[in-house]
């Protein structure tokens, strides 16, 4: 029995409903002229199902199903702001939600202005090209309220902002009912331009029977039974779709063009210049050497020669387009021309005291004229948007000009000296990049000031830089005396931090290369100098934290060693790096981290995380009361006078700073130097424990202390394989010697059973392969599975080895380092216990307060 709420549609009702629709349409068509294409922001958008799909009551599969729409059901889209679920209305008035992946958009759109065509739905995404006004696009899908994924006539796919398009009405599209018995037979396109070799799929709607396809000229364009049109050669062909039940045919005229080359690019996609100025566009074709035509959309604003020289004539915007002879392959550059104007200043001469500032008034026409301010003597006076900072006694000419330097106005500024009295500074000049903080110290003063807080502000000697420029940072007493530090701020650095993880990596592992930038950068890539041809790794945006972006790439080591890594960030069309974008990647072929050796090590990820947990995290400058009020930030990072650093860190920046401090400051280097310099054999866990100890207490103990004496008295037997590692083939069928560490590489020769080879390295490449040398001098790679390796010529002797350290003496001595300012602190005692557990037991857990190994109580404190 049918459920009460189920609605039956009888055959008679269907016929009556179809008759009413046809009559209504006939009346409308009789009254309204039929237009082939019309464009409006209010045109309804229609879609069609690509398969049978559920219509649901809400956005998500958890909502109930209203009905199942058959394939090729057409409907009107009422809400497409959600990129995954569209709200639609069927021909019978039913409203619901369907999943966007199964929907084909039937309308095209047309650009209303010159607009960027991008790789992603974001203004931060790369620009594929600039579309001309009136460019027709095939809508593929909607990406939220503001973006449309679309395809151009040459088949290029990308994203365009929906604010700059109008939808194109197709009078043949009528929303179909859920039973597919109404609606007019329609074809997705009436005309189509295709490049030779490209394909396009035509779709139909309102089909009652089956659709047959044919072409008028198969030499020009072919069509499959699914409506896929393939362009063969230049010319015109008519593609016809026929609904066999309606016996109605619709056609699409296909124009096939032959292009001169595959791709065309310009040196820049946008440029701003002053009227009267010029620049040169570089044009490249793929393949190279193709001919092209350059054209300006408005020659009254900007002209272009065929050599690419663009000249600005008057204020406004013009688009320079390069195209091949067919007009199908294009690239464009949007040129904004600033109008010529006038500039006048409020004063032709002014005076100011060093450490103070004075503003110069300006009048300009037009009001939006871009003005550039310069100082003839940056050591005397700096200028920022008309605000002049007195830096040192002397005279400087301040100039305001347009970007081209053709319109100028000048003011002579005299800077007078001031008394410093007894006020002094730790330094009197400093330079850093915008966004960093500089720490200086002042003496015998009372308060701090900046002549231009927009360039840098100051508190307690911490100079927070804001933008490029020059300012006078003053330490003042209350009698008018001041000491001045002239601070020069350059543009923000492209990279804020760069490091690798794991910090100490092994062959065969995947290494993450990590960079942190400000949010203005749109891309990052890394280079690893690991041979004659450095490895390049593209970065992927992994996270946005505050005003920073975290980027990550994956690097596969080629061999063991320490290799320089550089990170480059993109701003506009430029890729740049800096000193903060340089770090090292450390790859070891030491397979057993517990094995002791005289080998320089790097701190492991485990100990870096351990230090971070123990130190805690603060984003901004905090005074450490246990360390004599030293300023610290991040994970216990101490800031010293004269340092330039990033303040107000995100957690990712704090960890990056910790990695940088452990690797590049004295901790790792000094521990390595002390151990190796005294011929003390050590392993990773022992090294990590001493690095943590040094990070917390400093490295003074390595120069002379009871702890150092205990480590020096770690004598014992050491066995060293210091001559030859030999391998013998164990396979009775022989063993392939290959050119690379992979089975897909070429075979150099086949090694015989029991044949001996010498290991070039003990590293197992890709975890399997040894690099070996044969008796006849051939070098290659063979599988370790079929090689019996032994050492010859090893030696045993007495040496210092931390495996032989006096455990009781070490425990007692390290636990004694739990004081600060003459006071006992449990936190320091627990940390010493954790470091002993790391050293002795390879235990990196931060659980020292539990004292699982029953370390003895120091005389002054107990667990």
Short mmCIF file of C-alpha atoms in Angstrom, two decimals, residues 166-373:
data_model
loop_
_atom_site.label_atom_id
_atom_site.label_comp_id
_atom_site.label_asym_id
_atom_site.label_seq_id
_atom_site.Cartn_x
_atom_site.Cartn_y
_atom_site.Cartn_z
CA UNK A 166 27.49 38.35 -15.62
CA UNK A 167 25.64 35.11 -16.32
CA UNK A 168 24.51 34.45 -19.87
CA UNK A 169 20.91 33.47 -20.44
CA UNK A 170 20.16 30.44 -22.58
CA UNK A 171 16.48 30.59 -23.63
CA UNK A 172 16.43 26.84 -24.30
CA UNK A 173 17.13 26.01 -20.64
CA UNK A 174 13.97 25.33 -18.62
CA UNK A 175 13.99 23.62 -15.24
CA UNK A 176 12.86 20.01 -15.67
CA UNK A 177 10.42 18.28 -13.33
CA UNK A 178 11.44 15.38 -11.15
CA UNK A 179 9.72 12.94 -13.52
CA UNK A 180 11.64 14.27 -16.61
CA UNK A 181 8.49 14.64 -18.70
CA UNK A 182 8.55 18.41 -19.16
CA UNK A 183 11.10 20.95 -20.19
CA UNK A 184 12.50 21.82 -23.58
CA UNK A 185 15.22 19.86 -25.30
CA UNK A 186 18.40 21.95 -25.02
CA UNK A 187 22.07 21.85 -26.02
CA UNK A 188 24.72 23.31 -23.74
CA UNK A 189 26.31 25.50 -26.46
CA UNK A 190 25.27 26.98 -29.77
CA UNK A 191 28.79 27.91 -30.79
CA UNK A 192 32.23 26.79 -29.74
CA UNK A 193 35.81 27.77 -30.53
CA UNK A 194 38.37 24.98 -30.18
CA UNK A 195 42.12 24.83 -30.70
CA UNK A 196 43.41 22.00 -32.88
CA UNK A 197 44.03 18.96 -30.67
CA UNK A 198 41.68 20.11 -27.87
CA UNK A 199 38.41 18.51 -26.77
CA UNK A 200 35.14 19.82 -25.37
CA UNK A 201 32.02 17.96 -24.17
CA UNK A 202 28.61 19.15 -25.29
CA UNK A 203 25.68 18.23 -23.04
CA UNK A 204 21.93 18.06 -23.52
CA UNK A 205 18.94 18.61 -21.20
CA UNK A 206 15.25 17.80 -21.38
CA UNK A 207 15.83 14.57 -23.31
CA UNK A 208 12.85 12.25 -23.72
CA UNK A 209 14.49 9.49 -25.74
CA UNK A 210 18.11 8.89 -26.62
CA UNK A 211 20.51 11.40 -28.16
CA UNK A 212 22.38 10.78 -31.41
CA UNK A 213 25.33 12.93 -32.41
CA UNK A 214 26.80 13.74 -35.82
CA UNK A 215 29.24 16.18 -37.39
CA UNK A 216 28.99 17.96 -40.70
CA UNK A 217 32.76 17.70 -41.27
CA UNK A 218 34.68 14.92 -39.54
CA UNK A 219 37.96 16.22 -40.94
CA UNK A 220 37.53 19.43 -38.94
CA UNK A 221 35.78 18.15 -35.78
CA UNK A 222 34.68 14.70 -34.67
CA UNK A 223 32.03 13.91 -32.05
CA UNK A 224 31.50 10.76 -29.97
CA UNK A 225 28.23 9.18 -28.85
CA UNK A 226 28.76 10.98 -25.51
CA UNK A 227 28.99 14.44 -27.11
CA UNK A 228 32.79 14.76 -26.83
CA UNK A 229 33.97 17.05 -29.65
CA UNK A 230 37.60 16.68 -30.85
CA UNK A 231 39.18 19.43 -32.95
CA UNK A 232 41.16 17.98 -35.89
CA UNK A 233 42.14 20.82 -38.22
CA UNK A 234 41.31 24.45 -38.85
CA UNK A 235 37.86 25.06 -40.25
CA UNK A 236 34.18 24.98 -39.32
CA UNK A 237 31.91 22.05 -38.54
CA UNK A 238 28.34 21.82 -37.27
CA UNK A 239 27.70 19.32 -34.46
CA UNK A 240 24.09 18.12 -34.32
CA UNK A 241 22.35 16.44 -31.37
CA UNK A 242 19.01 14.74 -32.01
CA UNK A 243 16.43 13.62 -29.42
CA UNK A 244 15.11 10.44 -31.11
CA UNK A 245 11.79 10.47 -29.26
CA UNK A 246 11.03 14.15 -29.87
CA UNK A 247 12.62 13.88 -33.34
CA UNK A 248 14.11 17.30 -32.65
CA UNK A 249 17.65 18.38 -33.47
CA UNK A 250 19.84 21.14 -32.08
CA UNK A 251 23.19 22.25 -33.43
CA UNK A 252 26.42 23.84 -32.30
CA UNK A 253 28.77 25.56 -34.74
CA UNK A 254 32.38 24.60 -33.94
CA UNK A 255 35.17 26.86 -35.17
CA UNK A 256 38.53 25.08 -35.07
CA UNK A 257 41.61 27.30 -35.11
CA UNK A 258 45.23 26.33 -35.55
CA UNK A 259 47.59 28.10 -33.14
CA UNK A 260 51.20 29.03 -33.80
CA UNK A 261 52.49 27.62 -30.53
CA UNK A 262 51.29 26.10 -27.24
CA UNK A 263 51.81 28.89 -24.71
CA UNK A 264 52.61 32.58 -24.43
CA UNK A 265 53.84 34.41 -21.30
CA UNK A 266 54.73 37.99 -20.37
CA UNK A 267 57.42 39.13 -17.94
CA UNK A 268 54.77 40.66 -15.68
CA UNK A 269 50.97 40.55 -15.40
CA UNK A 270 50.57 44.10 -14.00
CA UNK A 271 52.58 47.30 -13.95
CA UNK A 272 52.13 50.81 -12.58
CA UNK A 273 54.02 53.73 -14.09
CA UNK A 274 53.82 57.48 -14.40
CA UNK A 275 52.59 59.33 -17.45
CA UNK A 276 55.58 59.92 -19.70
CA UNK A 277 57.46 56.87 -18.39
CA UNK A 278 57.96 53.56 -20.14
CA UNK A 279 59.01 49.98 -19.50
CA UNK A 280 59.68 46.90 -21.62
CA UNK A 281 57.54 43.76 -21.63
CA UNK A 282 59.42 40.54 -22.36
CA UNK A 283 57.41 38.01 -24.36
CA UNK A 284 58.16 34.28 -24.41
CA UNK A 285 56.52 31.50 -26.39
CA UNK A 286 56.53 27.73 -25.90
CA UNK A 287 58.16 26.44 -28.06
CA UNK A 288 60.50 29.43 -28.20
CA UNK A 289 60.73 31.75 -31.19
CA UNK A 290 57.03 32.09 -32.01
CA UNK A 291 55.69 35.25 -33.65
CA UNK A 292 53.16 37.38 -31.81
CA UNK A 293 51.28 40.68 -31.94
CA UNK A 294 51.17 43.22 -29.10
CA UNK A 295 48.15 45.49 -28.76
CA UNK A 296 46.91 48.08 -26.24
CA UNK A 297 43.23 48.18 -25.26
CA UNK A 298 43.42 52.01 -25.01
CA UNK A 299 46.16 53.76 -26.96
CA UNK A 300 45.22 57.12 -25.42
CA UNK A 301 46.40 55.79 -22.03
CA UNK A 302 49.29 53.51 -22.99
CA UNK A 303 50.93 52.47 -26.24
CA UNK A 304 53.06 49.43 -27.00
CA UNK A 305 55.57 48.71 -29.75
CA UNK A 306 56.15 45.28 -31.24
CA UNK A 307 59.47 45.29 -29.37
CA UNK A 308 57.45 45.35 -26.12
CA UNK A 309 58.13 48.98 -25.10
CA UNK A 310 55.08 50.26 -23.20
CA UNK A 311 54.72 54.00 -22.72
CA UNK A 312 52.25 55.69 -20.36
CA UNK A 313 50.53 58.73 -21.88
CA UNK A 314 47.88 59.83 -19.37
CA UNK A 315 46.18 58.63 -16.20
CA UNK A 316 44.07 55.49 -16.48
CA UNK A 317 44.23 51.76 -17.11
CA UNK A 318 44.98 49.86 -20.29
CA UNK A 319 45.55 46.18 -20.97
CA UNK A 320 48.46 45.13 -23.18
CA UNK A 321 47.67 41.83 -24.90
CA UNK A 322 50.05 39.54 -26.75
CA UNK A 323 48.49 37.00 -29.11
CA UNK A 324 49.37 34.56 -31.83
CA UNK A 325 47.95 34.90 -35.34
CA UNK A 326 44.82 32.89 -34.44
CA UNK A 327 44.03 35.02 -31.42
CA UNK A 328 43.47 31.85 -29.38
CA UNK A 329 46.78 31.94 -27.49
CA UNK A 330 47.01 35.15 -25.47
CA UNK A 331 48.64 36.72 -22.43
CA UNK A 332 48.00 40.15 -20.98
CA UNK A 333 49.45 42.79 -18.67
CA UNK A 334 47.29 45.36 -16.88
CA UNK A 335 49.02 48.76 -17.06
CA UNK A 336 48.01 51.49 -14.61
CA UNK A 337 49.26 54.95 -15.58
CA UNK A 338 49.55 57.63 -12.93
CA UNK A 339 48.67 61.10 -14.21
CA UNK A 340 51.17 63.92 -14.23
CA UNK A 341 50.68 66.29 -11.31
CA UNK A 342 52.10 69.08 -9.16
CA UNK A 343 53.71 69.06 -5.72
CA UNK A 344 54.32 71.96 -3.32
CA UNK A 345 55.61 71.89 0.28
CA UNK A 346 54.55 74.03 3.23
CA UNK A 347 58.14 75.15 3.91
CA UNK A 348 61.36 75.57 1.97
CA UNK A 349 63.49 75.44 5.16
CA UNK A 350 63.00 74.07 8.66
CA UNK A 351 65.07 73.27 11.76
CA UNK A 352 64.75 70.47 14.28
CA UNK A 353 66.73 69.16 17.25
CA UNK A 354 68.46 65.81 17.02
CA UNK A 355 66.17 63.17 18.50
CA UNK A 356 63.03 65.14 17.64
CA UNK A 357 60.86 65.37 14.53
CA UNK A 358 59.05 67.95 12.43
CA UNK A 359 56.36 67.50 9.76
CA UNK A 360 56.44 69.08 6.32
CA UNK A 361 53.02 69.85 4.86
CA UNK A 362 52.31 68.92 1.22
CA UNK A 363 49.83 69.96 -1.46
CA UNK A 364 49.54 67.78 -4.57
CA UNK A 365 47.40 67.40 -7.64
CA UNK A 366 45.74 65.11 -8.34
CA UNK A 367 44.99 64.19 -4.73
CA UNK A 368 45.85 60.51 -5.35
CA UNK A 369 49.28 61.30 -6.81
CA UNK A 370 51.84 58.85 -5.37
CA UNK A 371 54.66 60.75 -3.64
CA UNK A 372 58.16 59.52 -2.83
CA UNK A 373 60.10 61.21 0.00
#
